[in-house]
CSV table of C-alpha atoms in Angstrom, one decimal:
chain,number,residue,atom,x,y,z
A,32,UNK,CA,35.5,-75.6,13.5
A,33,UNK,CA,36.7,-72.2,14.8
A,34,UNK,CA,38.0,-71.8,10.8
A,35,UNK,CA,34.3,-72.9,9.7
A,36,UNK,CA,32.8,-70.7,11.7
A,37,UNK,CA,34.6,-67.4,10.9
A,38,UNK,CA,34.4,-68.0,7.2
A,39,UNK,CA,30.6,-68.4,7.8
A,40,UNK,CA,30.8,-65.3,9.5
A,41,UNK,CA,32.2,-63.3,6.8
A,42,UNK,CA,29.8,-64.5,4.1
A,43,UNK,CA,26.9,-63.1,6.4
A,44,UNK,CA,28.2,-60.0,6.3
A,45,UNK,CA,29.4,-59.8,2.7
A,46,UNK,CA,25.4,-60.9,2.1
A,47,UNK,CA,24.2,-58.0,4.5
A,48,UNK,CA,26.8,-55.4,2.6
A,49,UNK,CA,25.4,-56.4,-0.9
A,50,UNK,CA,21.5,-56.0,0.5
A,51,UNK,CA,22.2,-52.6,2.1
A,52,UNK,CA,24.0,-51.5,-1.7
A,53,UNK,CA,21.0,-53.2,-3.9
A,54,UNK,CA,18.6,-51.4,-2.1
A,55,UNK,CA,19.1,-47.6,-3.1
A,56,UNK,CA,19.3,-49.2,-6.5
A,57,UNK,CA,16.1,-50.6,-6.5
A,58,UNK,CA,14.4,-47.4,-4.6
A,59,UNK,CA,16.8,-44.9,-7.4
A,60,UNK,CA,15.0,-47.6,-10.0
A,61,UNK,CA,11.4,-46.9,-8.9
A,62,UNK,CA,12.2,-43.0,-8.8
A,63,UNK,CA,13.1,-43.0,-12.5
A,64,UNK,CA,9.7,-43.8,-13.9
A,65,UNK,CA,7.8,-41.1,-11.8
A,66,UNK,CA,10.5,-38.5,-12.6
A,67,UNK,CA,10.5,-39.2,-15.6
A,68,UNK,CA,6.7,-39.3,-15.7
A,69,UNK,CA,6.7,-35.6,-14.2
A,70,UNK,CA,9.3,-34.5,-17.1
A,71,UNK,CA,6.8,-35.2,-19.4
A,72,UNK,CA,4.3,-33.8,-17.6
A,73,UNK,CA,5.7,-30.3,-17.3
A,74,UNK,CA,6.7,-30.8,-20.6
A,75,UNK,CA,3.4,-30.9,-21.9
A,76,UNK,CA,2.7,-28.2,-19.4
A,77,UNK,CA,0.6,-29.8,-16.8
A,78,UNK,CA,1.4,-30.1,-12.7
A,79,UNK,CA,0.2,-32.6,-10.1
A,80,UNK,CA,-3.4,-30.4,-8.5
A,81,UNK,CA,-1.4,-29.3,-5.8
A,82,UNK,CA,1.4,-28.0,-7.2
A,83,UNK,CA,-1.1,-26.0,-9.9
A,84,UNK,CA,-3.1,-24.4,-6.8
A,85,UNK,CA,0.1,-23.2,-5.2
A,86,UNK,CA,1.2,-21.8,-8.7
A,87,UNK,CA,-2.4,-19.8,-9.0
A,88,UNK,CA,-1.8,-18.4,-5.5
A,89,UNK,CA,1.5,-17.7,-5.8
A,90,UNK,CA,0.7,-15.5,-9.0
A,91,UNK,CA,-2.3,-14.2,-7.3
A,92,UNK,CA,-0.5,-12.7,-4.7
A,93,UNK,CA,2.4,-11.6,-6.9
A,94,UNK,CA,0.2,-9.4,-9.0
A,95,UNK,CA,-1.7,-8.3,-5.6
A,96,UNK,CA,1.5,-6.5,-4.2
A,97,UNK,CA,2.3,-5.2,-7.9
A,98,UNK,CA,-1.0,-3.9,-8.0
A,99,UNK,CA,-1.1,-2.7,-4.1
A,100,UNK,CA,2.5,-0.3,-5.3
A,101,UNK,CA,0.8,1.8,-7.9
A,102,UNK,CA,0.7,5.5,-7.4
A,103,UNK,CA,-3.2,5.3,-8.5
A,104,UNK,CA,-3.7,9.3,-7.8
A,105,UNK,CA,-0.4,9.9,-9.9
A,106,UNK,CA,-1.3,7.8,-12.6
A,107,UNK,CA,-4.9,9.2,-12.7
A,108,UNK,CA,-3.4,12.6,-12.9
A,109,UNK,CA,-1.3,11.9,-15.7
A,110,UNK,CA,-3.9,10.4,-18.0
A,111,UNK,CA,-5.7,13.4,-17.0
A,112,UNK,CA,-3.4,15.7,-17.9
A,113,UNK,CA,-1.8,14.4,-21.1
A,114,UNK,CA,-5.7,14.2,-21.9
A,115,UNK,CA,-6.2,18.1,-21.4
A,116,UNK,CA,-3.3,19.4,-22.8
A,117,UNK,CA,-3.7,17.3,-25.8
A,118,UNK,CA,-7.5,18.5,-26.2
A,119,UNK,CA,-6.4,22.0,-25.3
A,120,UNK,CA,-3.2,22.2,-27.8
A,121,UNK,CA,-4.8,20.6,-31.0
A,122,UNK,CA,-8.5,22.2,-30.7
A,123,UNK,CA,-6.5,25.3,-29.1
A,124,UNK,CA,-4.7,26.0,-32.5
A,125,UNK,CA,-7.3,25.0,-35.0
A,126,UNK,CA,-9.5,27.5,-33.2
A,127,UNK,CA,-7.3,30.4,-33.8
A,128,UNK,CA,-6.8,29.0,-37.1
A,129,UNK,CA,-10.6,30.0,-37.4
A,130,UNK,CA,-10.3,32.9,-36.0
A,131,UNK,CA,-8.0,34.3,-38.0
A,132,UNK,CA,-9.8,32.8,-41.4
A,133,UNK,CA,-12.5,34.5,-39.8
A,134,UNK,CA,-11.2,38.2,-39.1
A,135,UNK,CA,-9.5,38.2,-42.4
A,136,UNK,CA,-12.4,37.5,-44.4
A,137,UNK,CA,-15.1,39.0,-42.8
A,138,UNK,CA,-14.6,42.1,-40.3
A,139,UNK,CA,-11.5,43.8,-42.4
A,140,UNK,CA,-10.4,44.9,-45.4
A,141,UNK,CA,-7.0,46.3,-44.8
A,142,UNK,CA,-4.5,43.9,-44.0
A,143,UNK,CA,-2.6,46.2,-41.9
A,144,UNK,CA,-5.1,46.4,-39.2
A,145,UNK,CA,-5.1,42.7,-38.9
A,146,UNK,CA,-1.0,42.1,-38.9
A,147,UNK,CA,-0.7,42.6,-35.2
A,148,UNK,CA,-3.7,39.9,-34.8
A,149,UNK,CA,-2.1,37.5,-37.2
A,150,UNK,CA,1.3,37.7,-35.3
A,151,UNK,CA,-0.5,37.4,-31.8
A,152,UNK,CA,-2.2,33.8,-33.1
A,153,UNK,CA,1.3,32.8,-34.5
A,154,UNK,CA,2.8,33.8,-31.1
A,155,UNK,CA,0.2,31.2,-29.3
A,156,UNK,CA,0.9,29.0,-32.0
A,157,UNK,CA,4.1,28.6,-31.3
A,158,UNK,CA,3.2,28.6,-27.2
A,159,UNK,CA,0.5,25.5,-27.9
A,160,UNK,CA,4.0,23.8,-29.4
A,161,UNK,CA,6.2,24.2,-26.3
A,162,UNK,CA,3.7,23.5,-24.2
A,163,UNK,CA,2.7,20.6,-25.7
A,164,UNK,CA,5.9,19.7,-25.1
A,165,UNK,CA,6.6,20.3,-21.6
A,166,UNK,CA,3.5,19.2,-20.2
A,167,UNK,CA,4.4,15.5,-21.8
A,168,UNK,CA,7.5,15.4,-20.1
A,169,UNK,CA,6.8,16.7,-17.0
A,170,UNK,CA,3.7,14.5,-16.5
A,171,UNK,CA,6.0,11.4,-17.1
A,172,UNK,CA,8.4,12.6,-14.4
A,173,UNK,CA,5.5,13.4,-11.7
A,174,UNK,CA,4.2,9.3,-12.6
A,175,UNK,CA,8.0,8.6,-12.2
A,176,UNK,CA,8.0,10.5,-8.7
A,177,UNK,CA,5.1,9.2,-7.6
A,178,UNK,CA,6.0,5.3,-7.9
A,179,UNK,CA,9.6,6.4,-6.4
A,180,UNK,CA,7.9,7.5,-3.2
A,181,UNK,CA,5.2,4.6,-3.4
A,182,UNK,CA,5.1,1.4,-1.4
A,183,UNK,CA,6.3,-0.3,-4.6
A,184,UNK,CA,9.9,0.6,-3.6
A,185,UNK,CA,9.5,-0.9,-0.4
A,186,UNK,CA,8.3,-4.7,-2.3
A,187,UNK,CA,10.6,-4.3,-4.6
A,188,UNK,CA,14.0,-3.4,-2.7
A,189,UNK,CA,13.1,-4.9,0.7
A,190,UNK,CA,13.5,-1.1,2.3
A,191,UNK,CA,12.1,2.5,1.4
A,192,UNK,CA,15.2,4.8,2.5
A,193,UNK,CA,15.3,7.8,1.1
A,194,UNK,CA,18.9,10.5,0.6
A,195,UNK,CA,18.9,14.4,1.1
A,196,UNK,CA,18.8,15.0,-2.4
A,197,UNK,CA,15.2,12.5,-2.8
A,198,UNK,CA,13.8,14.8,-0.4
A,199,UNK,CA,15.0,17.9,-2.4
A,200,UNK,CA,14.1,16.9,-5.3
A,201,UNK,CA,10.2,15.9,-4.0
A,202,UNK,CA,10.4,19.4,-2.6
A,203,UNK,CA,11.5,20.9,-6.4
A,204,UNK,CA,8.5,19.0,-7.8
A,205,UNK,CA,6.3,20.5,-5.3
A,206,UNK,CA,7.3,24.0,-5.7
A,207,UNK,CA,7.5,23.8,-9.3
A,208,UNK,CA,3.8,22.1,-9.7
A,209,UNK,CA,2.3,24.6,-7.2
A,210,UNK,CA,3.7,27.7,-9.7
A,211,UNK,CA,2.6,25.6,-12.3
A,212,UNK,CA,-1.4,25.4,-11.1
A,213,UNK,CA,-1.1,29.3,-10.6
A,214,UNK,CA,0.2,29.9,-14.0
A,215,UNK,CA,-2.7,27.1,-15.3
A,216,UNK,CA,-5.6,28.8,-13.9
A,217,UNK,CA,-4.8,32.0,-15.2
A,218,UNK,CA,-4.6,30.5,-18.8
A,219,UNK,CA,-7.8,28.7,-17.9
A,220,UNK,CA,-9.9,31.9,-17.2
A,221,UNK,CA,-8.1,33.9,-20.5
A,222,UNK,CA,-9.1,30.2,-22.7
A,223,UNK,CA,-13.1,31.7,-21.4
A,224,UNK,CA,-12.2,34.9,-23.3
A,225,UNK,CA,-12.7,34.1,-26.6
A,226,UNK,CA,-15.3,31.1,-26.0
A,227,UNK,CA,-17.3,34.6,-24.2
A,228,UNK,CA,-16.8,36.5,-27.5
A,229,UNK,CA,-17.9,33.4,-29.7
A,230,UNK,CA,-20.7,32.6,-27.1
A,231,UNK,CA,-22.2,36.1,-27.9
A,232,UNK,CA,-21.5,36.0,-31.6
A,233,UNK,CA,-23.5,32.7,-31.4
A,234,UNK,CA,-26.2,34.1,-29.2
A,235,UNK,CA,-26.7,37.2,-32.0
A,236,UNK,CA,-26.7,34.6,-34.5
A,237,UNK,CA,-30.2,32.9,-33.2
A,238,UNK,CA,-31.3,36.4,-32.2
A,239,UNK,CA,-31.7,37.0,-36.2
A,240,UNK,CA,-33.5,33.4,-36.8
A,241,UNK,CA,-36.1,34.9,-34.5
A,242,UNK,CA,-39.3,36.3,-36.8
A,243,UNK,CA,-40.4,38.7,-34.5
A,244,UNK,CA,-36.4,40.4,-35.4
A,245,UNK,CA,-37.0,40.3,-39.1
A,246,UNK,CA,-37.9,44.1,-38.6
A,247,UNK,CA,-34.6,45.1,-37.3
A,248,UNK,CA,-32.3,42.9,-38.1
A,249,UNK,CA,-30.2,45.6,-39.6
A,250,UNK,CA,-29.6,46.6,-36.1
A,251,UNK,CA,-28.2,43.2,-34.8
A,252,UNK,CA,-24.2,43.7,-35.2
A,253,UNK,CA,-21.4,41.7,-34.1
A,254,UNK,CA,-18.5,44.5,-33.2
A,255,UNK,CA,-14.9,42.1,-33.3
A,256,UNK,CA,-13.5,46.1,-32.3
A,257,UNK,CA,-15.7,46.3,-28.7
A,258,UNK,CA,-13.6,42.8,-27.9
A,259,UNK,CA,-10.2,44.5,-28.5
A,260,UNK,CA,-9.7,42.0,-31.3
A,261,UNK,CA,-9.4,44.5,-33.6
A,262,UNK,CA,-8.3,48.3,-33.5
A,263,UNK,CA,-10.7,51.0,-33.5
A,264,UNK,CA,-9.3,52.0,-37.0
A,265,UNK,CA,-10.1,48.7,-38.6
A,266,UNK,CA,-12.5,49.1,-41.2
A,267,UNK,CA,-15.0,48.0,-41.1
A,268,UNK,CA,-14.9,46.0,-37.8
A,269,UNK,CA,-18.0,45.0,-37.4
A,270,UNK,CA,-20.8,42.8,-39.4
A,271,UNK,CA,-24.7,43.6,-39.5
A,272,UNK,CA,-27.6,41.9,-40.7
A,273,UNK,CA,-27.9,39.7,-43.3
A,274,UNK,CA,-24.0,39.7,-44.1
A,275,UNK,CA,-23.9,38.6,-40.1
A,276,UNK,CA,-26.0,35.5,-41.0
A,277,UNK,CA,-24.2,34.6,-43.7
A,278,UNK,CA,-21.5,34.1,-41.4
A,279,UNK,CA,-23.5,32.3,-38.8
A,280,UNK,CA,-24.0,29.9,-41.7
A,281,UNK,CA,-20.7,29.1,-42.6
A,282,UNK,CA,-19.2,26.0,-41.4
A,283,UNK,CA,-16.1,27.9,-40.1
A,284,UNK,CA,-18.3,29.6,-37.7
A,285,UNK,CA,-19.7,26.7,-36.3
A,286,UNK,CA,-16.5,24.8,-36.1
A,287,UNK,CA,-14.5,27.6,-34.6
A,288,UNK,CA,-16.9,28.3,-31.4
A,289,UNK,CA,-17.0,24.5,-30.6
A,290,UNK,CA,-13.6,24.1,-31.2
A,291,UNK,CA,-12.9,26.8,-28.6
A,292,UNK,CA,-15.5,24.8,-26.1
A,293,UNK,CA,-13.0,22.2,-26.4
A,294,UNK,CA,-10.0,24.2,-25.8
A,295,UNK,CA,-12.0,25.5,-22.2
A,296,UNK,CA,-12.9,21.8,-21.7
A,297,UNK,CA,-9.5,20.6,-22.0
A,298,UNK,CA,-8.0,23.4,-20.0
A,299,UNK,CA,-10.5,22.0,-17.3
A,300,UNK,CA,-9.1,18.9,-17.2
A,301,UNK,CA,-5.2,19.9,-16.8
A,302,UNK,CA,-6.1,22.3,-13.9
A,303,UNK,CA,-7.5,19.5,-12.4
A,304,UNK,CA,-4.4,17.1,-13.2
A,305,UNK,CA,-2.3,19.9,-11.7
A,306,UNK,CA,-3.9,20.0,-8.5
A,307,UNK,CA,-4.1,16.0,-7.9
A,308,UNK,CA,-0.4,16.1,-8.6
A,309,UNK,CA,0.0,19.1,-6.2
A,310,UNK,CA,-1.8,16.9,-3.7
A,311,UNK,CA,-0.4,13.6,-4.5
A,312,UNK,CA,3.3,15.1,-4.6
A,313,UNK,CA,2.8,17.2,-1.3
A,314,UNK,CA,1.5,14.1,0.3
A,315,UNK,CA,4.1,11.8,-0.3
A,316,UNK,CA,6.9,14.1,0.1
A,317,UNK,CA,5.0,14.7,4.0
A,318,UNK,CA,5.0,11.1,4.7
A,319,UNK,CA,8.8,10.6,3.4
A,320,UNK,CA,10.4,13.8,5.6
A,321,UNK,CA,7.9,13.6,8.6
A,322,UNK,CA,7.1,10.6,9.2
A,323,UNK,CA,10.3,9.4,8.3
A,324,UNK,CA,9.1,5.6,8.7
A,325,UNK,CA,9.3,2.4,6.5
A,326,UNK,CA,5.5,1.4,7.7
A,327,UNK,CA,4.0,4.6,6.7
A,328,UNK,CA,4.9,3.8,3.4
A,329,UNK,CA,2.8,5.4,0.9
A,330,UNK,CA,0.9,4.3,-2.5
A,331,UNK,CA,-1.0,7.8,-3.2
């Protein structure tokens, strides 16, 4: 009986052993089909409703702290600013292009008088090229600066710490854009010069169309010598009358003074560029070195 009973014994628990070892089995065989279901789902690029909603937030607020890091001043500066110089470069040089067609075929007739003029425009010429240039570089450097001291650094590396030579080099960029905006503003009021001259040439010009000047129109005179253009001994430096609205007429009159309004436009616009960057650098570099805090992180 005792034999009986243990043998019994055992087989219930053999039983109970091969129940417990089925029974991942069966659950691992009712996985496979909803696994494999979801393969084919992502496959064919579709998620259970949940999981899509947590994808659309999750890039939501991915592209929210990318968007939260940009430098929006510094960026606006630099479209501004490779905007100006480009407008003031090309128009810039096809205006004294114009000018010089201009002088040389109409207010001289010795070619001496006119070399010192011709080797001035090529001098600017060559300025417009480096400047050009420079400008393009530097603005890519200040959009560089400005995400470096933005909150983007901060998202991105966990921390916003910056070394002695950040800080010195923010200080350079300041410095150097501040001399910059002086030496901008003074090319700014010379780019008025010659739209003045043109703007009075252009004023004489309508001053003959006039009929009650049809008497004296002999008198009306454009003087390129009174400007400093010209020397005093250039002959014969001035152009009267109707040989003065024959100029008026031509089309590289007209396309010479507008071209110069573009030049002063886009002048405009990089003196303005200059002094957001001289804001937007001084500002960051104030909340990096006073401040001196990760929360007062900035995104100017």
């Amino acid at each position: 009986m005792e034999e009986t009973e243990s043998k019994k014994g055992v087989e219930s628990f053999e039983l109970q052993q091969q129940k417990e070892s089925d029974q991942p089995a069966a659950n691992s065989a009712l996985r496979e089909p909803a696994m494999g279901k979801r393969k084919v789902d992502s496959a064919q690029g579709r998620f259970p409703p949940g999981e899509r909603s947590g994808l659309f937030y999750g890039c939501v607020e991915c592209c929210a702290k990318c968007l939260g890091g940009i430098p929006y001043a510094s960026m606006v500066a630099t479209i501004l600013c490779f905007s100006g110089v480009a407008l003031f470069c090309g128009c810039g040089h096809e205006a004294l292009n114009g000018t010089e067609y201009l002088m040389e075929t109409h207010f001289i007739r010795n070619y001496q008088h006119f070399q010192a003029l011709s080797n001035l425009i090529d001098a600017f010429q060559y300025v417009i090229y480096g400047m050009a240039s420079f400008f393009f570089l530097y603005g890519v450097l200040l959009l560089a600066e400005g995400f470096y001291t933005s909150s983007v650094i901060k998202k991105v590396f966990g921390e916003n710490k910056t070394t002695l030579c950040g800080r010195c080099i923010s200080a350079s960029f300041i410095g150097v854009t501040y001399a910059l905006v002086l030496i901008w503003l003074a090319i700014f009021v010379f780019t008025a010069l010659p739209l003045y001259i043109f703007h009075n040439m252009w004023s004489t010009c309508k001053a003959i169309e006039l009929p009650e000047n049809s008497g004296r129109i002999h008198q009306l005179c454009v003087d390129a010598r009174q400007y400093g253009i010209l020397p005093w001994s250039a002959t014969p430096g001035e152009v009267c009358g109707y040989n003065l609205q024959t100029v008026c007429r031509t089309r590289e009159f007209g396309m010479t003074y507008h071209l110069f309004i573009a030049t002063f436009v886009g002048a405009g616009a990089t003196a303005v560029a200059l002094l957001t960057y001289m804001m937007s650098t001084t500002y960051n570099f104030a909340i990096v070195k006073i401040l001196g805090r990760e929360d007062y992180c900035t995104k100017f």
